[in-house]
Short mmCIF file of C-alpha atoms in Angstrom, two decimals:
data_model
loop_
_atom_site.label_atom_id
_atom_site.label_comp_id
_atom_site.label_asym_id
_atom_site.label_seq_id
_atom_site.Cartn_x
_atom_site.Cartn_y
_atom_site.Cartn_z
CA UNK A 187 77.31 -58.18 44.80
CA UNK A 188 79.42 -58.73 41.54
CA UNK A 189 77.91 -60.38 38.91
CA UNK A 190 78.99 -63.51 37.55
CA UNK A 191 81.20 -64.11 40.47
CA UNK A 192 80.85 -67.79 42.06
CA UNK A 193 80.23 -66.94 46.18
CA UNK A 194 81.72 -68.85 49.12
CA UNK A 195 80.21 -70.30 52.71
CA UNK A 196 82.60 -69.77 55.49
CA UNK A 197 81.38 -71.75 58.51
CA UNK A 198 82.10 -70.17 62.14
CA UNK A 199 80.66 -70.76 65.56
CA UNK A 200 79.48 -68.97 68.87
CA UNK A 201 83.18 -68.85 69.88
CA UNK A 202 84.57 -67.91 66.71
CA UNK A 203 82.43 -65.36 65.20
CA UNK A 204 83.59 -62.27 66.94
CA UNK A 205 87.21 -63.16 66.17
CA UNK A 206 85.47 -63.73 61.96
CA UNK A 207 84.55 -59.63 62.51
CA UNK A 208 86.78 -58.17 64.53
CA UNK A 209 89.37 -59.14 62.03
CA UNK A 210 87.15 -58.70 58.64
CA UNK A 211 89.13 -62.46 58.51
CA UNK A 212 86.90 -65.59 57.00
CA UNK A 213 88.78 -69.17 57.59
CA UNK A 214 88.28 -72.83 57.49
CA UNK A 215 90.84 -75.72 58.60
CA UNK A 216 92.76 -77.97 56.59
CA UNK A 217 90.16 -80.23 55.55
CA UNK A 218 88.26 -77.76 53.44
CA UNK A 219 91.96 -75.69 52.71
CA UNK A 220 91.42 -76.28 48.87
CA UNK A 221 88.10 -74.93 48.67
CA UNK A 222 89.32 -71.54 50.40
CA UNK A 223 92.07 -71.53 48.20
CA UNK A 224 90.11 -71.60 45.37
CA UNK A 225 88.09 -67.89 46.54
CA UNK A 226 89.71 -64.89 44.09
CA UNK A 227 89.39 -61.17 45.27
CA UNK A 228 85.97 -60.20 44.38
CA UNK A 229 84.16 -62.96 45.23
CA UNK A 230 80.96 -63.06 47.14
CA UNK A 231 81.01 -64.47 50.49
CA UNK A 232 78.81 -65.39 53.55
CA UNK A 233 79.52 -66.44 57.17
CA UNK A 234 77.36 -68.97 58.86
CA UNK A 235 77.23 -69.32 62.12
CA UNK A 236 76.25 -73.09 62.88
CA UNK A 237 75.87 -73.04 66.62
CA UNK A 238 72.53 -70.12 66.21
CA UNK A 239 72.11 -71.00 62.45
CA UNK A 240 72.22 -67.97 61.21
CA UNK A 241 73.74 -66.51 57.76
CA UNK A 242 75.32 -63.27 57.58
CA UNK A 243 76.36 -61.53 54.06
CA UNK A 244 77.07 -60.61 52.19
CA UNK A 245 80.95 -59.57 51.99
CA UNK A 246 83.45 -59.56 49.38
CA UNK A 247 86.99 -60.99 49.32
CA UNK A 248 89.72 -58.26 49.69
CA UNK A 249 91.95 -61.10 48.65
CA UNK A 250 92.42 -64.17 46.85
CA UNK A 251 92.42 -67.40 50.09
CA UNK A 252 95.98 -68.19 50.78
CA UNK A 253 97.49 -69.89 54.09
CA UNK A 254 98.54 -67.93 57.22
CA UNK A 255 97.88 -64.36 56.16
CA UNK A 256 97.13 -63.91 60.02
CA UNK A 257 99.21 -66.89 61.48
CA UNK A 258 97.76 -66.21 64.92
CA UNK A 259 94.27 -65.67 64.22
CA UNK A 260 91.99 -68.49 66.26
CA UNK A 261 95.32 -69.87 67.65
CA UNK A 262 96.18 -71.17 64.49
CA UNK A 263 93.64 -73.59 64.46
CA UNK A 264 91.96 -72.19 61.08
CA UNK A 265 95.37 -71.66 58.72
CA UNK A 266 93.05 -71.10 55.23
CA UNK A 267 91.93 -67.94 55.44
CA UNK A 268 90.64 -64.70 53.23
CA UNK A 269 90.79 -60.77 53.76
CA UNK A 270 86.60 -59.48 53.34
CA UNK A 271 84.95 -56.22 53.23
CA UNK A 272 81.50 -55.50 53.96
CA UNK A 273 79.51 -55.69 50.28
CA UNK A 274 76.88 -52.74 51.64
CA UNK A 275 74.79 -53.00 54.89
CA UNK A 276 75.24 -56.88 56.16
CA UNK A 277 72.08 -58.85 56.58
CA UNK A 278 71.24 -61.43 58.86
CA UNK A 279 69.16 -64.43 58.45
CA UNK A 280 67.82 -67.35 61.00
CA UNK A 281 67.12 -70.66 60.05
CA UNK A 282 69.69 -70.92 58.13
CA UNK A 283 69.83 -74.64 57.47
CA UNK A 284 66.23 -74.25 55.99
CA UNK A 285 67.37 -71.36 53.58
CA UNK A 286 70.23 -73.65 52.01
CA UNK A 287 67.87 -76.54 52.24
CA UNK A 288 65.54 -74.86 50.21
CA UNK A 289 68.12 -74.39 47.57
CA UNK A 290 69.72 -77.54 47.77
CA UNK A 291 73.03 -76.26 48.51
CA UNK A 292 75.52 -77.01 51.01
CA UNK A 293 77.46 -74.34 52.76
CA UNK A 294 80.66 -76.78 52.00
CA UNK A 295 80.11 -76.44 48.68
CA UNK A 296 81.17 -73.34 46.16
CA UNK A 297 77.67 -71.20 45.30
CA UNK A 298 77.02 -71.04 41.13
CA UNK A 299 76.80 -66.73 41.04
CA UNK A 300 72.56 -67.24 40.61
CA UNK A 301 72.41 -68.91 43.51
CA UNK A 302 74.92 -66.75 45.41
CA UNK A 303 72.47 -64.10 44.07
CA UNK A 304 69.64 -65.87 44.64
CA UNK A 305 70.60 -66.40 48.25
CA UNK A 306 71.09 -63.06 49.18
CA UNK A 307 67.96 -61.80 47.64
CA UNK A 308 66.28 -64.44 49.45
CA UNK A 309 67.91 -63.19 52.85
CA UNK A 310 66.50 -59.91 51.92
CA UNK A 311 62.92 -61.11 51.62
CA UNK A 312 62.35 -64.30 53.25
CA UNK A 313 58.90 -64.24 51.87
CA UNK A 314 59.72 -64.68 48.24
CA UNK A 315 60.44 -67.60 45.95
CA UNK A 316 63.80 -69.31 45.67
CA UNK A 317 64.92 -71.74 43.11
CA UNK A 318 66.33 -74.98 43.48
CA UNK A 319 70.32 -74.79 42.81
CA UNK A 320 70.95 -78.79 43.09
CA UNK A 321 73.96 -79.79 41.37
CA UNK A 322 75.39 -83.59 40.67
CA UNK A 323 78.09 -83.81 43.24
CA UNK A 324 81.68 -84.36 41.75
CA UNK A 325 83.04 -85.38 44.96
CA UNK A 326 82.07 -88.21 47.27
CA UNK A 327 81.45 -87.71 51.20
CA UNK A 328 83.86 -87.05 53.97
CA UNK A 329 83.20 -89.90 56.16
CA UNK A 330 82.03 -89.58 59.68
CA UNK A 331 81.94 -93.27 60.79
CA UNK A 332 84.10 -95.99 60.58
CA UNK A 333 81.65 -97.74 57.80
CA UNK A 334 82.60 -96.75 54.57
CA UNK A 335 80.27 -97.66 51.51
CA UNK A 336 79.91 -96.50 48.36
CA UNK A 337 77.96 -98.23 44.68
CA UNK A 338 80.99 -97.51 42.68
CA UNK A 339 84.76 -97.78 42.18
CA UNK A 340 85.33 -94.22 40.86
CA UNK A 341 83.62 -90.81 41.66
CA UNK A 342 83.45 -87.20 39.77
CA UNK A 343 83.86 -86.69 35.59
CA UNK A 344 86.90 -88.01 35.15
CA UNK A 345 87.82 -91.64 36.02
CA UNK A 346 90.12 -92.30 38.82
CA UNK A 347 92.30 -95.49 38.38
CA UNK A 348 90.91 -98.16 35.97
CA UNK A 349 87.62 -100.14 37.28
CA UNK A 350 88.95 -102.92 35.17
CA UNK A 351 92.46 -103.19 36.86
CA UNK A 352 92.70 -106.50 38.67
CA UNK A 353 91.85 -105.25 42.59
CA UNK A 354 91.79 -101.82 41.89
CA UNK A 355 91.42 -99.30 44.45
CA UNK A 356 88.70 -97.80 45.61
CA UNK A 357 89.06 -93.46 44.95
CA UNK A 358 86.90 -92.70 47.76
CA UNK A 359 89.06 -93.90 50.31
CA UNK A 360 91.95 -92.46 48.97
CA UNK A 361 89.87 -88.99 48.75
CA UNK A 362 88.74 -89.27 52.17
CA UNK A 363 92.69 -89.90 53.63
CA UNK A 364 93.77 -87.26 51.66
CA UNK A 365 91.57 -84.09 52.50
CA UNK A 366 91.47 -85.70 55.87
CA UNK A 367 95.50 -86.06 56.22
CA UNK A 368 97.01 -84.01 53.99
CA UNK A 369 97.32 -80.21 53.04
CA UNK A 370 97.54 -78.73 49.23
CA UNK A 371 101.02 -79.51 48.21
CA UNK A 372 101.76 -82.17 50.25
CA UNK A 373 103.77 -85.35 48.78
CA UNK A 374 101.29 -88.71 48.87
CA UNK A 375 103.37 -92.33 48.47
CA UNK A 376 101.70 -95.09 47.22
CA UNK A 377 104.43 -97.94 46.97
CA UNK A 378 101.89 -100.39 45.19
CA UNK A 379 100.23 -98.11 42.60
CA UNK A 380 97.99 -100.78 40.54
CA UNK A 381 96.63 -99.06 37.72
CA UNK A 382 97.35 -95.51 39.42
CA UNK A 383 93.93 -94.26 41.42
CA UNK A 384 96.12 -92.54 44.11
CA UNK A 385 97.54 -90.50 41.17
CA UNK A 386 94.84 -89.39 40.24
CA UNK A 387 92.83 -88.79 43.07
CA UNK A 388 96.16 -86.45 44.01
CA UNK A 389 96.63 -84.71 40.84
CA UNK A 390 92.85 -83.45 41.16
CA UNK A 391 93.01 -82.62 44.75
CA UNK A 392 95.97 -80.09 44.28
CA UNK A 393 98.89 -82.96 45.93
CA UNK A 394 102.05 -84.03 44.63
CA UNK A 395 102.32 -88.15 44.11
CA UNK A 396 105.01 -90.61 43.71
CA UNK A 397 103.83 -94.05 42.62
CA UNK A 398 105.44 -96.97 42.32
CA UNK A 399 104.68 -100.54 41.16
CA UNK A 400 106.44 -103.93 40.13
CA UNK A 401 104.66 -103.47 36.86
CA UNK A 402 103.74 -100.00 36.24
CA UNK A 403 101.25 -100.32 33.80
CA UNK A 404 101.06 -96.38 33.09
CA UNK A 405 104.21 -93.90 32.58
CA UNK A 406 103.68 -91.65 35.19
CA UNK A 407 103.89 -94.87 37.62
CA UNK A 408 108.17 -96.02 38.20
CA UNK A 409 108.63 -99.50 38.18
CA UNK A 410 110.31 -100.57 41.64
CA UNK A 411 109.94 -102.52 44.62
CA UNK A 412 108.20 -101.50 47.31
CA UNK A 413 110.81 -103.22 49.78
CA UNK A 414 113.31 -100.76 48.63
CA UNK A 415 111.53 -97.33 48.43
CA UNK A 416 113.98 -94.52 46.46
CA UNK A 417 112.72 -91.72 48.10
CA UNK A 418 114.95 -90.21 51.56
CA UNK A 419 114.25 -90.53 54.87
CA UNK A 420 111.24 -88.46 56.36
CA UNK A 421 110.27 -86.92 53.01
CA UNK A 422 106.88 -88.13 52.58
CA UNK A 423 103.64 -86.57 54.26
CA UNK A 424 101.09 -89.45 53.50
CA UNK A 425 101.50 -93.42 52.45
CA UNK A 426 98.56 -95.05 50.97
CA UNK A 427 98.92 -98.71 50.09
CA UNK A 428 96.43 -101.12 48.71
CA UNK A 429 98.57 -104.86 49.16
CA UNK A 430 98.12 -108.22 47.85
CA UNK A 431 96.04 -110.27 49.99
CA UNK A 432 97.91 -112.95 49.08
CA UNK A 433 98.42 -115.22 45.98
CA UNK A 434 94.17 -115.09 45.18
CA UNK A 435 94.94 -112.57 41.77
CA UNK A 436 97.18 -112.99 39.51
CA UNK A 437 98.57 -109.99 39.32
CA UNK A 438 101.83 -110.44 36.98
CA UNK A 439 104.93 -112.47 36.58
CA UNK A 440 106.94 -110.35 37.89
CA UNK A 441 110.20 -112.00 40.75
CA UNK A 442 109.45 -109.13 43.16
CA UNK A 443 105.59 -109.30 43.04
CA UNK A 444 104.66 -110.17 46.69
CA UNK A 445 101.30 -111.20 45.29
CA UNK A 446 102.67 -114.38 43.99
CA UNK A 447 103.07 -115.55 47.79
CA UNK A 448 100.66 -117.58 49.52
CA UNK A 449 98.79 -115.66 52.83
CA UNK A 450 98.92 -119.03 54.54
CA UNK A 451 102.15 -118.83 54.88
CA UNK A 452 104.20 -116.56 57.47
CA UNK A 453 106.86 -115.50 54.09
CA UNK A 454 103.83 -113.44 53.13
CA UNK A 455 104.27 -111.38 56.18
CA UNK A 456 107.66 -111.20 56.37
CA UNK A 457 107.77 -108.66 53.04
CA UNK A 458 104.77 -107.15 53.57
CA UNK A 459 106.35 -106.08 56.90
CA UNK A 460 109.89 -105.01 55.06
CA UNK A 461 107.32 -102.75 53.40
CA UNK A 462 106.08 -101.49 55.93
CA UNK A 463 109.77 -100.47 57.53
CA UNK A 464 110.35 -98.40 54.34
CA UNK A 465 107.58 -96.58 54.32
CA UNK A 466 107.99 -95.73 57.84
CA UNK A 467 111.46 -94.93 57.23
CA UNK A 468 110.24 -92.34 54.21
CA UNK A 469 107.39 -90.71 55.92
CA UNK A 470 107.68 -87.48 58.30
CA UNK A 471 107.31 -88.15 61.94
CA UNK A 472 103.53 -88.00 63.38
CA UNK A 473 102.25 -88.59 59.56
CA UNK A 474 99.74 -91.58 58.66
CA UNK A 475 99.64 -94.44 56.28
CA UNK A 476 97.10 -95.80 55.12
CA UNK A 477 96.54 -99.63 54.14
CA UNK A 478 94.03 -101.42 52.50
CA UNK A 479 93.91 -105.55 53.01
CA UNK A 480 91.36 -108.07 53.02
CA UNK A 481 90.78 -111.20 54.45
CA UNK A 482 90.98 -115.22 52.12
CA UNK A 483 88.58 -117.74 51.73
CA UNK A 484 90.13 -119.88 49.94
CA UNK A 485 89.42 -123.66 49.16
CA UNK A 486 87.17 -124.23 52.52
CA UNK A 487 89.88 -122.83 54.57
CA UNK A 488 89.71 -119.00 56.12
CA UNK A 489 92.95 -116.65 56.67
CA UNK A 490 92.62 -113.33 58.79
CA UNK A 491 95.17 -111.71 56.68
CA UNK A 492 93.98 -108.66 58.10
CA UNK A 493 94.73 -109.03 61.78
CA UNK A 494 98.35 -110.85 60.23
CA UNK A 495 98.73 -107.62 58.58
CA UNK A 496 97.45 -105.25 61.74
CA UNK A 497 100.44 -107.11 63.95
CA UNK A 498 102.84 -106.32 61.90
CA UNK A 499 101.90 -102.70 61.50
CA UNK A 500 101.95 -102.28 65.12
CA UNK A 501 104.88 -103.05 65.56
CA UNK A 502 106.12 -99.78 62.96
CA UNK A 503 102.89 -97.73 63.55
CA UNK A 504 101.05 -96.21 66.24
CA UNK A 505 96.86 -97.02 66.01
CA UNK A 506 94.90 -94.71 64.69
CA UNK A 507 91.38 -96.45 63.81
CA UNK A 508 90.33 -99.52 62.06
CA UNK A 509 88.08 -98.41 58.84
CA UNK A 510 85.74 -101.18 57.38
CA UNK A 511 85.23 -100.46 53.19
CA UNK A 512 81.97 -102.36 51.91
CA UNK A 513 82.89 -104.37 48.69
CA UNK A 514 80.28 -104.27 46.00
CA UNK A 515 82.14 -104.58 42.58
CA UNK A 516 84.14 -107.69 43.50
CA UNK A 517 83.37 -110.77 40.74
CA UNK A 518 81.53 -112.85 43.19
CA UNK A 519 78.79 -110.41 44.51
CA UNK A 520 76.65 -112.23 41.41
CA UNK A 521 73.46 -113.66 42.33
CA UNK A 522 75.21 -117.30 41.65
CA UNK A 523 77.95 -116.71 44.20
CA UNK A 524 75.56 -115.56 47.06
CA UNK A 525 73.01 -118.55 46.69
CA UNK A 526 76.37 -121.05 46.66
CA UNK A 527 77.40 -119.45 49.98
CA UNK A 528 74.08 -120.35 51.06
CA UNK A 529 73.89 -123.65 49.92
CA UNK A 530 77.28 -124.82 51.34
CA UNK A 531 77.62 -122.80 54.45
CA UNK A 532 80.53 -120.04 53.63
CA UNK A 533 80.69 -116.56 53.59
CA UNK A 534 81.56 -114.28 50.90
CA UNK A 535 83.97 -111.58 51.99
CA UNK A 536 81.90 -108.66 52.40
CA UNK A 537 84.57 -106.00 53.65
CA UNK A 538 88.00 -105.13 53.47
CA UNK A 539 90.17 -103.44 56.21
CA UNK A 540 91.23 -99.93 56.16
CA UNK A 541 94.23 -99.53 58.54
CA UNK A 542 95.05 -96.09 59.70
CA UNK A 543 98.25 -95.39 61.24
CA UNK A 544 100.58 -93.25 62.48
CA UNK A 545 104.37 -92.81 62.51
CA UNK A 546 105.72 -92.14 65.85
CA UNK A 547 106.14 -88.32 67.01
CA UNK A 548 105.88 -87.88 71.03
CA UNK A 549 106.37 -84.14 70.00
CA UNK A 550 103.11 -84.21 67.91
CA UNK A 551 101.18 -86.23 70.30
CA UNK A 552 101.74 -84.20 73.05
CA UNK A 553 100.33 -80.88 71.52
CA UNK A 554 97.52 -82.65 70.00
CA UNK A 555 94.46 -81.27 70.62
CA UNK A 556 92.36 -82.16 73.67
CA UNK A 557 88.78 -82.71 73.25
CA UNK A 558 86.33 -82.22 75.91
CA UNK A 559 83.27 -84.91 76.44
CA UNK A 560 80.21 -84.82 76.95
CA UNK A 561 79.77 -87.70 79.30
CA UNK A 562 76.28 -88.99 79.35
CA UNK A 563 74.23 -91.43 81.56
CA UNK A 564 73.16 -95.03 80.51
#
């Protein structure tokens, strides 16, 4: 093993392995593309196998990662891939979820060149000592549940959007739709940019952007209207939009801000949904938008803007799922505000909607993948 180098987890299964050896070919999907396109020639890598959990290694990349260097490999399930060579005699190690555990690595995650060391030294003699390798994650989870909830606003070194913007965006839902719906180099719209989080949740995770706002308050963000969209027809590969939720923030003074319209009444809906018909008109067929909305209390009086806003996008959009996003750094989650919802019977608005859906592609859903289940009894 090189020194210095940083080393690389691929992740393979019972059915995949043989294909991983046969071909001296390590790959991952889309959602982890970036992090095989970050492996250079020379770097040390390992394969787990997570249906025996074993670790095999180590190997060393014959090439830097790029995209379809064997288009056909795994049925072209597993595009990211990398060209290895055996790095001596390969060694084999069980309990491999204990071994990374011990470290406090995950296999998802790049390996500093001790620990890539370290780990390989360890597979050598399983009765030695290994260090702990724990690292302060720059990235926030890929979500597995519909729930999302996170403490803060931003994630990582460097700030994403500005936690003092006026119903700013949450990054973490805009990093999670992005590795989950999008490939390196792919062109994210966000028609209603705020103070610019999808920009720079993109610019970090290797996509292009276009944002857009009634009053762009930074230069990379074009002033325009979101009803009128200058981009062409089936251009874009992901929409994220966080909306108004009516006329509850005073956002700016600007004619075209829909913000400035009450959710009460059915005008509301009406642009939102002209919205809606240009960013279907701009996205690529079978991609997904994603759209962030809450529900108003306002004044003793409750509006489920979010099922308002649901209708319309079903009539432009096919379903995908229905994500709830926990709210934590709103103004009135203050010890004040929860004992007056208390005292005078209301709720404070705990959640906002996550809307995930997708533009109409027969084409696409008919070679979607199946997936077999496991059907179990009550």
């Amino acid at each position: 093993m090189r020194a210095g180098r940083p080393g690389h987890i691929f992740a393979c299964t019972g059915k995949t392995e043989r294909e991983c050896f046969d071909r001296m070919l390590f790959a991952s999907g889309k959602l982890y593309g970036d992090r095989v396109l970050a492996v250079k020639k020379g770097d040390p890598l390992f394969l787990l196998n997570l249906d025996t959990d074993t670790i095999h290694g180590a190997f060393l990349a014959e090439s830097d990662g790029k995209k379809d260097i064997e288009p056909e490999a795994w049925g072209g399930r597993y595009p990211y891939q990398v060209r290895v060579a055996r790095d001596g005699a390969t060694i084999s190690a069980k309990n491999a979820k204990k071994i990374l555990a011990k470290m406090e690595v995950s296999w998802r995650d790049s390996l500093t060149p001790e620990a890539a060391g370290a780990l390989l030294s360890y597979m050598k003699d399983p009765n030695g000592k290994i260090s702990s390798f724990k690292h302060e994650e720059e990235k926030p989870r890929l979500e597995s549940t519909t729930l999302w909830d996170y403490p803060r606003q931003s994630y990582g070194k460097t700030p994403k959007g500005d936690n003092k913007y006026a119903g700013v965006t949450p990054a973490f839902a805009i990093y999670n739709m992005v590795k989950r719906y999008t490939e390196p180099g792919d062109l994210v719209l966000d028609p209603m940019a705020g103070s610019g989080t999808t920009l720079d949740v993109c610019n970090e995770e290797g996509r292009k952007c276009r944002a857009f706002d009634v009053n762009p308050v930074r230069p990379e963000i074009v002033q325009n209207d979101a009803r009128k969209i200058p981009l062409p027809d089936s251009s874009v590969d992901m929409v994220f939009i966080d909306s108004p939720y009516g006329d509850n923030i005073d956002y700016n003074d600007q004619p075209a801000n829909i913000g400035r319209i009450s959710a009460e009444t059915d005008e509301f809906y009406d642009e939102l949904e002209k919205v809606m018909a240009e960013c279907n008109r701009v996205m690529k067929p079978g991609k997904v938008i994603g759209w962030v909305i809450g529900d108003q209390w306002v004044k003793k009086k409750f509006t489920p803007v979010g099922f308002r806003v649901y209708e319309r996008l079903a009539r432009h959009f096919e379903p995908v799922d229905v994500i709830c996003l926990a709210r934590r750094g709103q103004s009135s989650n203050t010890q004040l505000w929860h004992g007056r919802a208390l005292r005078f019977n209301f709720y404070l608005r705990g959640f906002k909607y996550l809307f995930i859906m997708r533009k109409p592609d027969g084409a696409a859903s008919e070679s979607r993948k199946k997936v077999s289940w496991t059907q179990y009894p009550r």
